[in-house]
PDB file of C-alpha atoms in Angstrom:
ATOM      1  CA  UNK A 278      15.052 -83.988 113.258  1.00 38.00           C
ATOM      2  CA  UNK A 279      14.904 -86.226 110.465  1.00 41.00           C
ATOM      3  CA  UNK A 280      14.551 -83.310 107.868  1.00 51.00           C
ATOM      4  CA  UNK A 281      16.803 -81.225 109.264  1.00 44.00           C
ATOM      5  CA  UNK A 282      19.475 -84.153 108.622  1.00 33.00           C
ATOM      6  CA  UNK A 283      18.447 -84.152 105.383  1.00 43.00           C
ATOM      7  CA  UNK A 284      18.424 -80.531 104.723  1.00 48.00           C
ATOM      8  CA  UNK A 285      22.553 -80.507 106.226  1.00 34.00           C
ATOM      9  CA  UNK A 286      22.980 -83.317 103.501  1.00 39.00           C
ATOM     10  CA  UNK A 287      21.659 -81.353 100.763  1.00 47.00           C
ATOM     11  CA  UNK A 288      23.128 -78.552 101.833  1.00 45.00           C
ATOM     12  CA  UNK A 289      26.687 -79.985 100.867  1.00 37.00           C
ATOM     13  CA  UNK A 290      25.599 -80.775  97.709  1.00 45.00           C
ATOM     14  CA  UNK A 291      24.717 -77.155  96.724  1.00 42.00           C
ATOM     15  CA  UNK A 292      27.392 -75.920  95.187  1.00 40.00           C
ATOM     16  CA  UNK A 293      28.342 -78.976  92.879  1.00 45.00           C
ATOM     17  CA  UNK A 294      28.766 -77.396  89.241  1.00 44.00           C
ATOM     18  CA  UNK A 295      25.649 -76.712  87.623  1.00 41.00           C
ATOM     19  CA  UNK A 296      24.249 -79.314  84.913  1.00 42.00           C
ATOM     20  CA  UNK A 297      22.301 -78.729  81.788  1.00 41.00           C
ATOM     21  CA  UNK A 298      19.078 -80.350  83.043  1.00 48.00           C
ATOM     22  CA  UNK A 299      16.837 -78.057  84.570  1.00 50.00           C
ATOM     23  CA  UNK A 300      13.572 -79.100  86.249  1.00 67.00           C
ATOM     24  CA  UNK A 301      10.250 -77.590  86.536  1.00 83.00           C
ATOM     25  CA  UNK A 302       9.156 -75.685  89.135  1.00 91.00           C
ATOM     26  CA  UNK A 303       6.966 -77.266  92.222  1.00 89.00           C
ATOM     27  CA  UNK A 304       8.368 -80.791  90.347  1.00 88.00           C
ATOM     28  CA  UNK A 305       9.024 -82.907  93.220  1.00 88.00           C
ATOM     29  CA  UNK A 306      12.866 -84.554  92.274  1.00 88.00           C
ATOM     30  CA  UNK A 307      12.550 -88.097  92.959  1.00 85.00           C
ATOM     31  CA  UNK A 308      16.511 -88.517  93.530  1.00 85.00           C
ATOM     32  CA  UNK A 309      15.970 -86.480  96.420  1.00 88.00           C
ATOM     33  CA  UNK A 310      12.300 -86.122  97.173  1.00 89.00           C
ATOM     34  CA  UNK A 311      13.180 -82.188  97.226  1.00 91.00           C
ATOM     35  CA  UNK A 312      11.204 -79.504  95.029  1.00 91.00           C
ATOM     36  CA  UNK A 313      11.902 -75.833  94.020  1.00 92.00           C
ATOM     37  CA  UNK A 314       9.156 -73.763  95.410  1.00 92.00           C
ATOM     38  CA  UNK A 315      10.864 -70.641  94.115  1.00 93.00           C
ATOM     39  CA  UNK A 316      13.947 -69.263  92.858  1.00 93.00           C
ATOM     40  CA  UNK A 317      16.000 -69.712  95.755  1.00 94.00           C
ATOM     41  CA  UNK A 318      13.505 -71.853  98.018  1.00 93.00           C
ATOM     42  CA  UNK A 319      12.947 -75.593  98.191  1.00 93.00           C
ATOM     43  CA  UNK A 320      10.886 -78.018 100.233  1.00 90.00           C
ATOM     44  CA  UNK A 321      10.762 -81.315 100.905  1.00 90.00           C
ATOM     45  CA  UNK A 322       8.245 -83.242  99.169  1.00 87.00           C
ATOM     46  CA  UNK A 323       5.149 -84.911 100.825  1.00 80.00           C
ATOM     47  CA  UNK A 324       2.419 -87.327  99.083  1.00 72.00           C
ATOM     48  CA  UNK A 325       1.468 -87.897  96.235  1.00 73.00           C
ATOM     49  CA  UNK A 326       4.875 -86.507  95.087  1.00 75.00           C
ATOM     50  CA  UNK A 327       3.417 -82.910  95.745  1.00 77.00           C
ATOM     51  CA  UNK A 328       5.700 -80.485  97.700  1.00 80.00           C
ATOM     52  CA  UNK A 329       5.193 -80.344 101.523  1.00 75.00           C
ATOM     53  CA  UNK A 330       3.940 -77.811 103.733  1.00 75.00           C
ATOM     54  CA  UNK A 331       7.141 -78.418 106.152  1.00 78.00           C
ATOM     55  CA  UNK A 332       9.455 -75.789 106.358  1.00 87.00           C
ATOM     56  CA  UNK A 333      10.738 -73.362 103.199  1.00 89.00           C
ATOM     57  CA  UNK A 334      14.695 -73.801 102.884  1.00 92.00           C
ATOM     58  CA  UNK A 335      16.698 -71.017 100.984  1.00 94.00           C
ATOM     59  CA  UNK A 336      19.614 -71.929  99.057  1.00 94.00           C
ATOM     60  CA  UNK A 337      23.130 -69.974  99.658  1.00 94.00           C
ATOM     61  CA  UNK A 338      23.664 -66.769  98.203  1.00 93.00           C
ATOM     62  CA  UNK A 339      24.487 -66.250  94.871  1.00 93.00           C
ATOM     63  CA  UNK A 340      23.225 -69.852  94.388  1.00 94.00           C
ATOM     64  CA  UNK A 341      20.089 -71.009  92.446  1.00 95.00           C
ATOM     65  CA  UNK A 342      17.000 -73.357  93.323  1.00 94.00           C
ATOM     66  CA  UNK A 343      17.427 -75.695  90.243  1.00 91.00           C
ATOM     67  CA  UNK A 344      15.652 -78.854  91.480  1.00 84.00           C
ATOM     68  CA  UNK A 345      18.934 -80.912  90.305  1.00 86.00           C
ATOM     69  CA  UNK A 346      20.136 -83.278  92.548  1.00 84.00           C
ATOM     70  CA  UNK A 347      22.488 -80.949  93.898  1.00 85.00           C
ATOM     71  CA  UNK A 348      19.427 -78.640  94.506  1.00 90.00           C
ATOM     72  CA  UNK A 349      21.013 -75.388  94.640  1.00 93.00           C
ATOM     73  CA  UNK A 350      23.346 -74.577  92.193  1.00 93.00           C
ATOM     74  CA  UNK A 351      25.904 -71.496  90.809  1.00 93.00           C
ATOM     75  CA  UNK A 352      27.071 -69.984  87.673  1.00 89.00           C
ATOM     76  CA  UNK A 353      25.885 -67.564  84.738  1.00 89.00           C
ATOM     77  CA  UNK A 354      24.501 -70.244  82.969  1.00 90.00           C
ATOM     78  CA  UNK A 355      21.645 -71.245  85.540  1.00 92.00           C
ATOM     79  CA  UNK A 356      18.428 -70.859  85.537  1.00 92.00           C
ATOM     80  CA  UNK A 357      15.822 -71.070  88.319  1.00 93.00           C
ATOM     81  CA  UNK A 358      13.487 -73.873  88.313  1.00 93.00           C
ATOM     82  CA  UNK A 359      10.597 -71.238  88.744  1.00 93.00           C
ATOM     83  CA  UNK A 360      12.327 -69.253  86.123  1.00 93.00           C
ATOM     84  CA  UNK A 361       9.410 -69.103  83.695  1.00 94.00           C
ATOM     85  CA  UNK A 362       6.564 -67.389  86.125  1.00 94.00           C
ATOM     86  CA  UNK A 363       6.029 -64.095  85.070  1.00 94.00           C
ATOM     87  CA  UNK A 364       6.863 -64.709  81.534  1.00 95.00           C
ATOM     88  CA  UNK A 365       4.531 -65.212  78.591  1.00 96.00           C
ATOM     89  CA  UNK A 366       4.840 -68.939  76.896  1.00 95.00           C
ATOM     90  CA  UNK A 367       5.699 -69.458  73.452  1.00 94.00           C
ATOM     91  CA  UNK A 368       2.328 -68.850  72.207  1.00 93.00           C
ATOM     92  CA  UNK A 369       2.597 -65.266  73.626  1.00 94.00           C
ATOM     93  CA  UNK A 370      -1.082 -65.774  74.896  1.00 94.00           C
ATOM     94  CA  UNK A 371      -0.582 -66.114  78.704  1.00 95.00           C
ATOM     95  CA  UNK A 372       1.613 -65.722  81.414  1.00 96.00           C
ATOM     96  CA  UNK A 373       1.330 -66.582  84.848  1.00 95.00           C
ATOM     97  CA  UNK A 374       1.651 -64.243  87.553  1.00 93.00           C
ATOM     98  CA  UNK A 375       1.104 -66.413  90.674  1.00 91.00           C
ATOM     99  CA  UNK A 376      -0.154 -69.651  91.796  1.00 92.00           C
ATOM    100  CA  UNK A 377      -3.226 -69.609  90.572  1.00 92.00           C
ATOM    101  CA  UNK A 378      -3.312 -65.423  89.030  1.00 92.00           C
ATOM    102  CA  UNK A 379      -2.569 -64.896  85.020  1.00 94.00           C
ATOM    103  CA  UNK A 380      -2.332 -62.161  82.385  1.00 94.00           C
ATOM    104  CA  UNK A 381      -3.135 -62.620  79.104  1.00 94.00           C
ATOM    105  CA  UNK A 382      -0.430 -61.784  76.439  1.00 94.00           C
ATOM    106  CA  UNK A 383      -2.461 -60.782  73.499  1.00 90.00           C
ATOM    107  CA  UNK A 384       0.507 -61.599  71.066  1.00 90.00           C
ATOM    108  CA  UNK A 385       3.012 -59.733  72.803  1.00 92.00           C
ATOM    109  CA  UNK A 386       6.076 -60.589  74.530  1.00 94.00           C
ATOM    110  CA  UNK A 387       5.258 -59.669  77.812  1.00 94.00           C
ATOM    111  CA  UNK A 388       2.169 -60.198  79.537  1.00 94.00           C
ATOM    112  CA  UNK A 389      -0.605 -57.171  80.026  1.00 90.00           C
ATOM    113  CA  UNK A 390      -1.505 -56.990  83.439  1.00 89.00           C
ATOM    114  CA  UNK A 391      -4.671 -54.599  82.728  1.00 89.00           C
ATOM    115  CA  UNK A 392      -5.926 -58.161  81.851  1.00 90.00           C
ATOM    116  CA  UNK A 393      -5.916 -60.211  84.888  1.00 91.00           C
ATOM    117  CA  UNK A 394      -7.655 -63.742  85.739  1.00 91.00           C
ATOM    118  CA  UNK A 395      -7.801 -66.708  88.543  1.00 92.00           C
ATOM    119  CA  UNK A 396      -7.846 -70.086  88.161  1.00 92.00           C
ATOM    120  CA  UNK A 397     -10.631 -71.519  90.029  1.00 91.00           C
ATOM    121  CA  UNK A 398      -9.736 -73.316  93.445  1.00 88.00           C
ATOM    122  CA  UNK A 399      -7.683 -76.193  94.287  1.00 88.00           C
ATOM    123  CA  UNK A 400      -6.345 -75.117  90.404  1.00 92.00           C
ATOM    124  CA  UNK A 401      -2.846 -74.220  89.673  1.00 92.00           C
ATOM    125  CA  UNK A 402      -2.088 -71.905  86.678  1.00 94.00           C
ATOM    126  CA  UNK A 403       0.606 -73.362  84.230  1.00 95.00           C
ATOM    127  CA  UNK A 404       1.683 -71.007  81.112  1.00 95.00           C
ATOM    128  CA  UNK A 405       1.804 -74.551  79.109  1.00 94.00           C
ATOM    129  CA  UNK A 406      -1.192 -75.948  79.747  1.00 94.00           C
ATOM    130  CA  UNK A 407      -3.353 -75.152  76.348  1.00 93.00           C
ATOM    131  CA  UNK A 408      -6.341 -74.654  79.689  1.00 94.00           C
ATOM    132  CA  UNK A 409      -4.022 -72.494  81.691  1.00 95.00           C
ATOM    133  CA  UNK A 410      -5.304 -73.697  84.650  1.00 95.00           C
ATOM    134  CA  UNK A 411      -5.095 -77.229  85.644  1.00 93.00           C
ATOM    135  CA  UNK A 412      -5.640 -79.505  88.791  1.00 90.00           C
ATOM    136  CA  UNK A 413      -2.997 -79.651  91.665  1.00 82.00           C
ATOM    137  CA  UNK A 414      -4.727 -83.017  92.511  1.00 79.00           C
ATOM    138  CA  UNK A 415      -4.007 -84.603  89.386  1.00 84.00           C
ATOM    139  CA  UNK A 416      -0.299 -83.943  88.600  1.00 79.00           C
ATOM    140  CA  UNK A 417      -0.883 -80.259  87.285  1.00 86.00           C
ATOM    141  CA  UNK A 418       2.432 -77.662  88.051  1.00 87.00           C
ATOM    142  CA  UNK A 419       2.183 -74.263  89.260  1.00 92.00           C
ATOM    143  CA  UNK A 420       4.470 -72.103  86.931  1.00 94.00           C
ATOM    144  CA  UNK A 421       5.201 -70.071  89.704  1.00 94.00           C
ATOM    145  CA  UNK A 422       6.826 -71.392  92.902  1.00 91.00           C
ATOM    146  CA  UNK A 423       4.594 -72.160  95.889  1.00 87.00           C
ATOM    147  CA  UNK A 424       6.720 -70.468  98.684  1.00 78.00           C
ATOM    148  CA  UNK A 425       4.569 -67.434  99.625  1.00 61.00           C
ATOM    149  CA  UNK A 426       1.066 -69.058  98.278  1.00 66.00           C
ATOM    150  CA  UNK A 427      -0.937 -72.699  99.480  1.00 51.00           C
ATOM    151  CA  UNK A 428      -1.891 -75.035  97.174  1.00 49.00           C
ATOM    152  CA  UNK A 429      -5.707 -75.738  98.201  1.00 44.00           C
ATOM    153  CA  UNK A 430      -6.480 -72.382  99.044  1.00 45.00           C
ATOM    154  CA  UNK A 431      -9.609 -70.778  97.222  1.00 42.00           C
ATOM    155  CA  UNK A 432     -10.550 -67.852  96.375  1.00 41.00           C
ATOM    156  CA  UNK A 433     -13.888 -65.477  96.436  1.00 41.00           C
ATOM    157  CA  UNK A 434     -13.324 -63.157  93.699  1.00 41.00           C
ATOM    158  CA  UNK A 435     -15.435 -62.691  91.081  1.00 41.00           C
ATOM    159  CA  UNK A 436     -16.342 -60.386  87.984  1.00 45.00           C
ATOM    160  CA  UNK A 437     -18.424 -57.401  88.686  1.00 49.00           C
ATOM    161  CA  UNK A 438     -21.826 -57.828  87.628  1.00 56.00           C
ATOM    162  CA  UNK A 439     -22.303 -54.250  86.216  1.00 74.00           C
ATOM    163  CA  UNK A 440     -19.709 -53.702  83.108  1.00 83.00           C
ATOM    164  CA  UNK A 441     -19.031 -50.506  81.348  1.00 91.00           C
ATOM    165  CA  UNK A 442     -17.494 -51.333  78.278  1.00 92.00           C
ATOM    166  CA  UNK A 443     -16.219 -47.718  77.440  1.00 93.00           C
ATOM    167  CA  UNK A 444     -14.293 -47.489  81.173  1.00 92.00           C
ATOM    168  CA  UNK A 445     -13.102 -51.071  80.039  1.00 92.00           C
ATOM    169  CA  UNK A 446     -11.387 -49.940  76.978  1.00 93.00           C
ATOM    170  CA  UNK A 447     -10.326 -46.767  78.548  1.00 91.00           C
ATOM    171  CA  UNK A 448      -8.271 -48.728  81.535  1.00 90.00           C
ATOM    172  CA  UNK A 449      -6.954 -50.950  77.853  1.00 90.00           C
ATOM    173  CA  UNK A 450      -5.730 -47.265  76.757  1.00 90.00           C
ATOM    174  CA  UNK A 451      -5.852 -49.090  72.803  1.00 91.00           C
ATOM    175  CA  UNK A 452      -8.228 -50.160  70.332  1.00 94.00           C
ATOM    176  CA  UNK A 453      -9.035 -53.584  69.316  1.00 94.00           C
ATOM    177  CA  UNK A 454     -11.336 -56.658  70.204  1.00 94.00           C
ATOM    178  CA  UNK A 455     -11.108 -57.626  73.669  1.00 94.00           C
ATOM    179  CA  UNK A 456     -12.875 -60.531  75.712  1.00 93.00           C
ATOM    180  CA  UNK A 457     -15.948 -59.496  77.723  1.00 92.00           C
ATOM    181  CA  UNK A 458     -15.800 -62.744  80.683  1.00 90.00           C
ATOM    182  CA  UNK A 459     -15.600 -66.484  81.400  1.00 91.00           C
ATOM    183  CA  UNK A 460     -18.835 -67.643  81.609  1.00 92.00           C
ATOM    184  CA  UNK A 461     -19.509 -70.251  79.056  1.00 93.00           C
ATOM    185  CA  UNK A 462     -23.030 -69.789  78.404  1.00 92.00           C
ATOM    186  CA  UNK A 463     -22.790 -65.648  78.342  1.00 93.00           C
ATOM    187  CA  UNK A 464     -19.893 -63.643  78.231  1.00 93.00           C
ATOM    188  CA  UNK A 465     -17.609 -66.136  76.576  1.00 95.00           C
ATOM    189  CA  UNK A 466     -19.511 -65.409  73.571  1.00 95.00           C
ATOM    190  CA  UNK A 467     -19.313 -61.553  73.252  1.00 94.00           C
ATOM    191  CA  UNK A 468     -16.548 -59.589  72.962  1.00 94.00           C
ATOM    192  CA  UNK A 469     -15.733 -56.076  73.710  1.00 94.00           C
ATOM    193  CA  UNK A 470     -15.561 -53.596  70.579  1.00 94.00           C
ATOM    194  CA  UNK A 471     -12.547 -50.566  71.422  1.00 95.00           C
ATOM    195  CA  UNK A 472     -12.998 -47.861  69.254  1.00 95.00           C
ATOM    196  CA  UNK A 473     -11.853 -44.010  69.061  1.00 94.00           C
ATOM    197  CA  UNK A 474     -14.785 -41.292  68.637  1.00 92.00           C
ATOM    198  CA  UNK A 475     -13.867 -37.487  68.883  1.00 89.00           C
ATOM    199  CA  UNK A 476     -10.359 -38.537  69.821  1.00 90.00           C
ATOM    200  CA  UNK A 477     -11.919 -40.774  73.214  1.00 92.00           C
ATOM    201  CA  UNK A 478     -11.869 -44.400  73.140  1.00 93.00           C
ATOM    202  CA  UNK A 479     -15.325 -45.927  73.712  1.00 94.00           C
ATOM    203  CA  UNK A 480     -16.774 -49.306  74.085  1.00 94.00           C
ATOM    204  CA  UNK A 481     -19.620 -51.397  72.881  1.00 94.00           C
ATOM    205  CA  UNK A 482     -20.381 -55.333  73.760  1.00 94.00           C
ATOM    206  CA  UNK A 483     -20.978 -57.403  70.320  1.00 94.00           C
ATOM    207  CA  UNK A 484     -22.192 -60.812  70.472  1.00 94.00           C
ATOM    208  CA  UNK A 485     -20.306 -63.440  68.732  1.00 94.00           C
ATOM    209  CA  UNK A 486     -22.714 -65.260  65.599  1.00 93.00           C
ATOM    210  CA  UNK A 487     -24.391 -68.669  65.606  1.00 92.00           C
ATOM    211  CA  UNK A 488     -22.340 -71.038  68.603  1.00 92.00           C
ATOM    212  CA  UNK A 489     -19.353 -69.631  68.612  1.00 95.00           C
ATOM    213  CA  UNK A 490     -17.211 -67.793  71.517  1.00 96.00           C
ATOM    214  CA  UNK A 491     -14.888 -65.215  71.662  1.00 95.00           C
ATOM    215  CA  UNK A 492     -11.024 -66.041  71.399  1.00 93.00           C
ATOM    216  CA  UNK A 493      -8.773 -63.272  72.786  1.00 91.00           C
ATOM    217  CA  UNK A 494      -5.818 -64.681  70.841  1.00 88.00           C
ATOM    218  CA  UNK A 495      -6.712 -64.508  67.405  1.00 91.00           C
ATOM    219  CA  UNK A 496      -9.164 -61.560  68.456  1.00 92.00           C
ATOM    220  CA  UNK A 497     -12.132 -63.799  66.618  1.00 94.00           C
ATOM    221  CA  UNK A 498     -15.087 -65.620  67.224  1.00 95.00           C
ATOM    222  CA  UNK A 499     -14.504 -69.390  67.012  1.00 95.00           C
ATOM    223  CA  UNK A 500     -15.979 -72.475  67.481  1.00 95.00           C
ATOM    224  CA  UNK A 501     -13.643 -74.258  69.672  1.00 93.00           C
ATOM    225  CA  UNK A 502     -13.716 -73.304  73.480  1.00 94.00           C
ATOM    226  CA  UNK A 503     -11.014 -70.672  74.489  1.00 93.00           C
ATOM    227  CA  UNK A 504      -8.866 -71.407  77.323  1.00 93.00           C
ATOM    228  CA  UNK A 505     -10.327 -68.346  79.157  1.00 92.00           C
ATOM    229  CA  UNK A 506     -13.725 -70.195  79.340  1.00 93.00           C
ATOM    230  CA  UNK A 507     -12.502 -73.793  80.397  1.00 93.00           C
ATOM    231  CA  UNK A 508     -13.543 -75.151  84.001  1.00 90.00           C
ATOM    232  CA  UNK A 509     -10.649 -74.400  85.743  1.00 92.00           C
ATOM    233  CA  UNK A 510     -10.898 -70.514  85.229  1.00 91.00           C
ATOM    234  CA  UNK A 511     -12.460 -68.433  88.264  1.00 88.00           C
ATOM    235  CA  UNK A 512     -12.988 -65.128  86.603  1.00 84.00           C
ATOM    236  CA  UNK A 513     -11.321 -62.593  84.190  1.00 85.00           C
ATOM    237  CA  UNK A 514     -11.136 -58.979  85.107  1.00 82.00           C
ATOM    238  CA  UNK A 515      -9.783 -55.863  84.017  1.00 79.00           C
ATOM    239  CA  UNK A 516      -7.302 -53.230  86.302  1.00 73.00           C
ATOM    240  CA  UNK A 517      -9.310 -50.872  88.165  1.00 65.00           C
ATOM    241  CA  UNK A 518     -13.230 -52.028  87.042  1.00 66.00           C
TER     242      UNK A 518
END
């Protein structure tokens, strides 16, 4: 009963003009204790300032989840909390596609989804974070609202064991320097070769030199750990393999 009082309070609030502050998705507000879990979704928030698992509230039609004080919010100039899932970051090296699902970028604007990974459980993927996958536990944000996904869930996927790198480069329909995986001691430090040969791309796996690992952003082997190889990645895998 309680949050159903507060939900009719908010709910008057929702279509006060919209303000120039715009806060990040999942971000528990603590004028309000509310958070945007999409869009157009919000939830009260429960501890450790972490949004609930209560009841998902949709904002009004035509209105947008903005994690303001007024919550919800109208006009051309807004912009959804959760606005920024989906989209690469500025670095144009990953977006991410879920709660805990990403593409990589490879320098474009818009993120390749023949590249797919997961972060690794009770890890929350966050476009921003130079790891792109961080803990929930300690203060890390899902980029993507938490309205259709659970925040401890894990999952059981994995990369196949037996890799073809010519079908790989074939479902990457291009030629370049890809990465081959996310294990640190192995496949972080190879890279797959894409090359054309009687007009049909092919594939070979080259190891990176000395201790170095495989960077799919610069397309290089360096000697700094890649994102794609830090703890809180699960697995990298390619559309279709």
């Amino acid at each position: 009963m309680l949050r159903l009082v507060l939900a009719l309070f908010a709910i008057a609030e929702f279509l006060s003009p919209a303000s120039a502050q715009i806060s990040q998705c999942n971000a528990c507000n603590i004028n309000n204790n509310i958070a945007c879990v999409s869009n157009t979704e919000f939830r009260f928030c429960g501890a450790n300032n972490l949004p609930g698992t209560g009841p998902t509230f949709t904002c009004p039609t035509g209105s947008l989840c903005t994690g303001n004080t007024a919550v919800c919010e109208a006009g051309a100039s807004v912009v959804g909390a959760c606005a920024a899932c989906q989209q690469c970051n500025s670095q144009k090296f990953v977006a991410c596609l879920g709660v805990r699902t990403y593409a990589l970028c490879l320098g474009a604007s818009t993120p390749d989804l023949t590249i797919t990974g997961s972060c690794a459980p009770n890890y929350v993927c966050n476009r921003d974070n130079p790891n792109i996958c961080g803990l929930a536990s300690q203060g890390s944000q899902a980029t993507c609202g938490l309205a259709d996904d659970e925040l401890y869930s894990s999952t059981t996927e994995s990369t196949p064991e037996n890799f073809n790198a010519t079908l790989y480069c074939q479902r990457m329909q291009r030629a370049g320097r890809f990465p081959r995986g996310t294990n640190i001691n192995t496949t972080c430090r190879q890279f797959v070769l894409c090359f054309y040969r009687s007009n049909e791309l092919r594939g070979s796996v080259y190891d990176c030199p000395g201790q170095t690992y495989f960077n799919a952003t610069s397309a290089l082997c360096v000697t700094g750990i890649p994102a794609t190889c830090t703890v809180g990645i699960q697995y990298l895998a390619i559309q279709g393999l």
